[in-house]
PDB file of C-alpha atoms in Angstrom:
ATOM      1  CA  MET X 481      15.618  14.309   7.817  1.00  0.00           C
ATOM      2  CA  ASP X 482      16.999  10.838   7.511  1.00  0.00           C
ATOM      3  CA  THR X 483      14.930   8.068   6.005  1.00  0.00           C
ATOM      4  CA  THR X 484      12.852   6.018   8.336  1.00  0.00           C
ATOM      5  CA  ARG X 485      11.594   2.579   7.939  1.00  0.00           C
ATOM      6  CA  VAL X 486       9.269   0.173   9.730  1.00  0.00           C
ATOM      7  CA  LYS X 487       8.224  -3.447   8.575  1.00  0.00           C
ATOM      8  CA  VAL X 488       5.001  -4.716   9.585  1.00  0.00           C
ATOM      9  CA  ALA X 489       3.925  -8.853   9.412  1.00  0.00           C
ATOM     10  CA  LEU X 490       0.423  -8.922   8.708  1.00  0.00           C
ATOM     11  CA  PRO X 491      -0.667 -12.590   8.803  1.00  0.00           C
ATOM     12  CA  SER X 492      -4.350 -12.805   8.164  1.00  0.00           C
ATOM     13  CA  THR X 493      -7.160 -10.977   6.524  1.00  0.00           C
ATOM     14  CA  THR X 494      -8.135  -9.514   9.878  1.00  0.00           C
ATOM     15  CA  SER X 495      -5.142  -7.495   9.265  1.00  0.00           C
ATOM     16  CA  ILE X 496      -6.098  -4.746   7.411  1.00  0.00           C
ATOM     17  CA  ALA X 497      -7.535  -2.759  10.182  1.00  0.00           C
ATOM     18  CA  GLY X 498      -3.754  -3.417  12.008  1.00  0.00           C
ATOM     19  CA  ALA X 499      -2.009  -2.379   8.704  1.00  0.00           C
ATOM     20  CA  ARG X 500      -4.082   1.462   8.693  1.00  0.00           C
ATOM     21  CA  ASP X 501      -3.373   1.430  12.445  1.00  0.00           C
ATOM     22  CA  SER X 502       0.195   0.797  12.050  1.00  0.00           C
ATOM     23  CA  ALA X 503       0.417   3.002   9.333  1.00  0.00           C
ATOM     24  CA  ARG X 504      -1.137   5.790  11.385  1.00  0.00           C
ATOM     25  CA  ALA X 505       1.314   5.198  14.228  1.00  0.00           C
ATOM     26  CA  PHE X 506       4.242   5.313  11.898  1.00  0.00           C
ATOM     27  CA  LEU X 507       2.850   8.442  10.261  1.00  0.00           C
ATOM     28  CA  GLU X 508       2.172  10.275  13.783  1.00  0.00           C
ATOM     29  CA  GLY X 509       5.764   9.646  14.673  1.00  0.00           C
ATOM     30  CA  LEU X 510       7.367  11.764  11.574  1.00  0.00           C
ATOM     31  CA  VAL X 511       9.403  14.818  12.205  1.00  0.00           C
ATOM     32  CA  PRO X 512       8.148  17.018  10.370  1.00  0.00           C
ATOM     33  CA  ALA X 513       4.645  15.657  10.598  1.00  0.00           C
ATOM     34  CA  LEU X 514       2.456  15.165   7.579  1.00  0.00           C
ATOM     35  CA  ALA X 515      -0.600  17.058   6.841  1.00  0.00           C
ATOM     36  CA  SER X 516      -3.501  15.357   7.919  1.00  0.00           C
ATOM     37  CA  GLU X 517      -4.848  15.096   4.369  1.00  0.00           C
ATOM     38  CA  ALA X 518      -1.374  13.389   3.197  1.00  0.00           C
ATOM     39  CA  ALA X 519      -1.568  11.223   6.093  1.00  0.00           C
ATOM     40  CA  GLU X 520      -4.922  10.105   5.113  1.00  0.00           C
ATOM     41  CA  THR X 521      -3.913   9.182   1.589  1.00  0.00           C
ATOM     42  CA  VAL X 522      -1.073   6.940   2.786  1.00  0.00           C
ATOM     43  CA  VAL X 523      -3.539   5.257   5.027  1.00  0.00           C
ATOM     44  CA  LEU X 524      -6.024   4.840   2.192  1.00  0.00           C
ATOM     45  CA  VAL X 525      -3.101   3.228  -0.123  1.00  0.00           C
ATOM     46  CA  VAL X 526      -2.130   0.982   2.759  1.00  0.00           C
ATOM     47  CA  SER X 527      -5.478  -0.265   2.936  1.00  0.00           C
ATOM     48  CA  GLU X 528      -5.975  -0.626  -0.718  1.00  0.00           C
ATOM     49  CA  LEU X 529      -2.372  -2.452  -1.178  1.00  0.00           C
ATOM     50  CA  VAL X 530      -2.936  -4.894   1.529  1.00  0.00           C
ATOM     51  CA  THR X 531      -6.801  -5.750   0.833  1.00  0.00           C
ATOM     52  CA  ASN X 532      -5.619  -6.694  -2.760  1.00  0.00           C
ATOM     53  CA  ALA X 533      -2.501  -8.846  -1.272  1.00  0.00           C
ATOM     54  CA  LEU X 534      -4.655 -10.581   1.177  1.00  0.00           C
ATOM     55  CA  ARG X 535      -7.535 -11.186  -1.181  1.00  0.00           C
ATOM     56  CA  HIS X 536      -5.502 -11.944  -4.413  1.00  0.00           C
ATOM     57  CA  GLY X 537      -2.204 -12.711  -2.993  1.00  0.00           C
ATOM     58  CA  GLY X 538      -2.437 -15.770  -1.081  1.00  0.00           C
ATOM     59  CA  GLY X 539      -3.523 -14.476   2.524  1.00  0.00           C
ATOM     60  CA  THR X 540      -0.498 -13.501   4.103  1.00  0.00           C
ATOM     61  CA  CYS X 541       1.365 -10.318   3.464  1.00  0.00           C
ATOM     62  CA  THR X 542       4.188  -7.940   4.827  1.00  0.00           C
ATOM     63  CA  MET X 543       4.205  -4.030   4.810  1.00  0.00           C
ATOM     64  CA  ASP X 544       7.436  -1.695   4.386  1.00  0.00           C
ATOM     65  CA  LEU X 545       6.698   1.766   5.193  1.00  0.00           C
ATOM     66  CA  THR X 546       9.531   4.087   4.274  1.00  0.00           C
ATOM     67  CA  ALA X 547       9.598   7.871   4.848  1.00  0.00           C
ATOM     68  CA  HIS X 548      11.815   9.849   2.461  1.00  0.00           C
ATOM     69  CA  PRO X 549      12.533  14.033   2.929  1.00  0.00           C
ATOM     70  CA  ASP X 550       9.723  14.154   0.028  1.00  0.00           C
ATOM     71  CA  SER X 551       7.819  10.970   0.034  1.00  0.00           C
ATOM     72  CA  ILE X 552       6.298   8.232   1.618  1.00  0.00           C
ATOM     73  CA  GLU X 553       6.693   4.758   0.355  1.00  0.00           C
ATOM     74  CA  VAL X 554       4.332   2.161   0.933  1.00  0.00           C
ATOM     75  CA  ALA X 555       5.473  -1.566   0.094  1.00  0.00           C
ATOM     76  CA  VAL X 556       3.457  -4.607   0.222  1.00  0.00           C
ATOM     77  CA  HIS X 557       4.997  -8.104  -0.337  1.00  0.00           C
ATOM     78  CA  ASP X 558       2.923 -11.249  -1.004  1.00  0.00           C
ATOM     79  CA  PRO X 559       3.582 -14.597  -2.096  1.00  0.00           C
ATOM     80  CA  SER X 560       1.654 -14.718  -5.482  1.00  0.00           C
ATOM     81  CA  PRO X 561       3.425 -13.890  -8.577  1.00  0.00           C
ATOM     82  CA  GLN X 562       0.070 -12.493 -10.270  1.00  0.00           C
ATOM     83  CA  VAL X 563       0.541  -9.036 -10.739  1.00  0.00           C
ATOM     84  CA  PRO X 564      -2.243  -6.306 -10.120  1.00  0.00           C
ATOM     85  CA  ARG X 565      -4.132  -5.190 -13.215  1.00  0.00           C
ATOM     86  CA  MET X 566      -6.312  -2.430 -14.155  1.00  0.00           C
ATOM     87  CA  ARG X 567      -9.868  -3.329 -14.809  1.00  0.00           C
ATOM     88  CA  THR X 568     -13.244  -1.938 -15.291  1.00  0.00           C
ATOM     89  CA  PRO X 569     -15.073  -1.262 -11.873  1.00  0.00           C
ATOM     90  CA  ASP X 570     -17.888  -3.295 -11.213  1.00  0.00           C
ATOM     91  CA  LEU X 571     -20.521  -0.671 -10.558  1.00  0.00           C
ATOM     92  CA  ASN X 572     -23.383  -3.264  -9.743  1.00  0.00           C
ATOM     93  CA  GLY X 573     -22.151  -6.618  -8.717  1.00  0.00           C
ATOM     94  CA  GLY X 574     -19.752  -5.579  -5.811  1.00  0.00           C
ATOM     95  CA  THR X 575     -16.870  -7.544  -7.575  1.00  0.00           C
ATOM     96  CA  GLY X 576     -14.336  -4.584  -6.911  1.00  0.00           C
ATOM     97  CA  GLY X 577     -12.243  -3.108  -9.475  1.00  0.00           C
ATOM     98  CA  PHE X 578     -11.631   0.160  -7.821  1.00  0.00           C
ATOM     99  CA  GLY X 579      -8.466  -0.092  -5.378  1.00  0.00           C
ATOM    100  CA  TRP X 580      -5.616  -0.490  -8.072  1.00  0.00           C
ATOM    101  CA  PRO X 581      -6.700   2.348 -10.441  1.00  0.00           C
ATOM    102  CA  MET X 582      -7.036   4.569  -7.382  1.00  0.00           C
ATOM    103  CA  VAL X 583      -3.575   3.597  -5.874  1.00  0.00           C
ATOM    104  CA  ASN X 584      -2.377   4.834  -9.314  1.00  0.00           C
ATOM    105  CA  ARG X 585      -4.086   8.065  -9.374  1.00  0.00           C
ATOM    106  CA  LEU X 586      -2.956   8.997  -5.869  1.00  0.00           C
ATOM    107  CA  ALA X 587       0.583   8.092  -5.947  1.00  0.00           C
ATOM    108  CA  ARG X 588       3.749   9.576  -7.800  1.00  0.00           C
ATOM    109  CA  THR X 589       4.647   6.448  -9.021  1.00  0.00           C
ATOM    110  CA  THR X 590       3.715   2.844  -8.617  1.00  0.00           C
ATOM    111  CA  ALA X 591       5.696  -0.458  -9.019  1.00  0.00           C
ATOM    112  CA  VAL X 592       5.342  -4.267  -9.197  1.00  0.00           C
ATOM    113  CA  THR X 593       8.695  -6.195  -8.812  1.00  0.00           C
ATOM    114  CA  ARG X 594       8.705  -9.872  -8.925  1.00  0.00           C
ATOM    115  CA  GLN X 595      10.614 -11.622  -6.287  1.00  0.00           C
ATOM    116  CA  ALA X 596      13.341 -14.567  -7.333  1.00  0.00           C
ATOM    117  CA  THR X 597      11.722 -16.603  -4.370  1.00  0.00           C
ATOM    118  CA  GLY X 598       8.497 -16.148  -5.586  1.00  0.00           C
ATOM    119  CA  GLY X 599       5.774 -13.495  -4.750  1.00  0.00           C
ATOM    120  CA  LYS X 600       5.905  -9.878  -5.541  1.00  0.00           C
ATOM    121  CA  THR X 601       6.234  -6.408  -4.095  1.00  0.00           C
ATOM    122  CA  VAL X 602       3.718  -3.733  -4.732  1.00  0.00           C
ATOM    123  CA  SER X 603       4.990  -0.626  -3.940  1.00  0.00           C
ATOM    124  CA  ALA X 604       3.611   3.173  -4.249  1.00  0.00           C
ATOM    125  CA  LEU X 605       5.340   6.473  -3.751  1.00  0.00           C
ATOM    126  CA  LEU X 606       3.069   9.085  -2.154  1.00  0.00           C
ATOM    127  CA  PRO X 607       3.953  12.949  -1.805  1.00  0.00           C
ATOM    128  CA  ARG X 608       4.823  13.946   1.629  1.00  0.00           C
TER     129      ARG X 608
END
């Protein structure tokens, strides 16, 4: 199988659902198809990374999805140089803290790459 890639622009906070829909459409087009559990894991990681980018990264982001023979790569680019950080999840106040640790547990690897022009790319490599 060749590598397949799609780039999706997400201009506003209303784009989280759009990012999930775009990811599902991308995954549905893959041959061979992903198992439904693997596909839902990819969609969950897309949702978490896009939510974090929009909430903490300046309100805009773009997303790249890449299908490799044995993995799916999710890369989200935003204009903020601030990298994600692990923190204790807030169980009572509703301020979050669950997403980045969850992404790190679900992914084979994660990476944060600062861009020379500013901003960063947060990526996660998930089993196919």
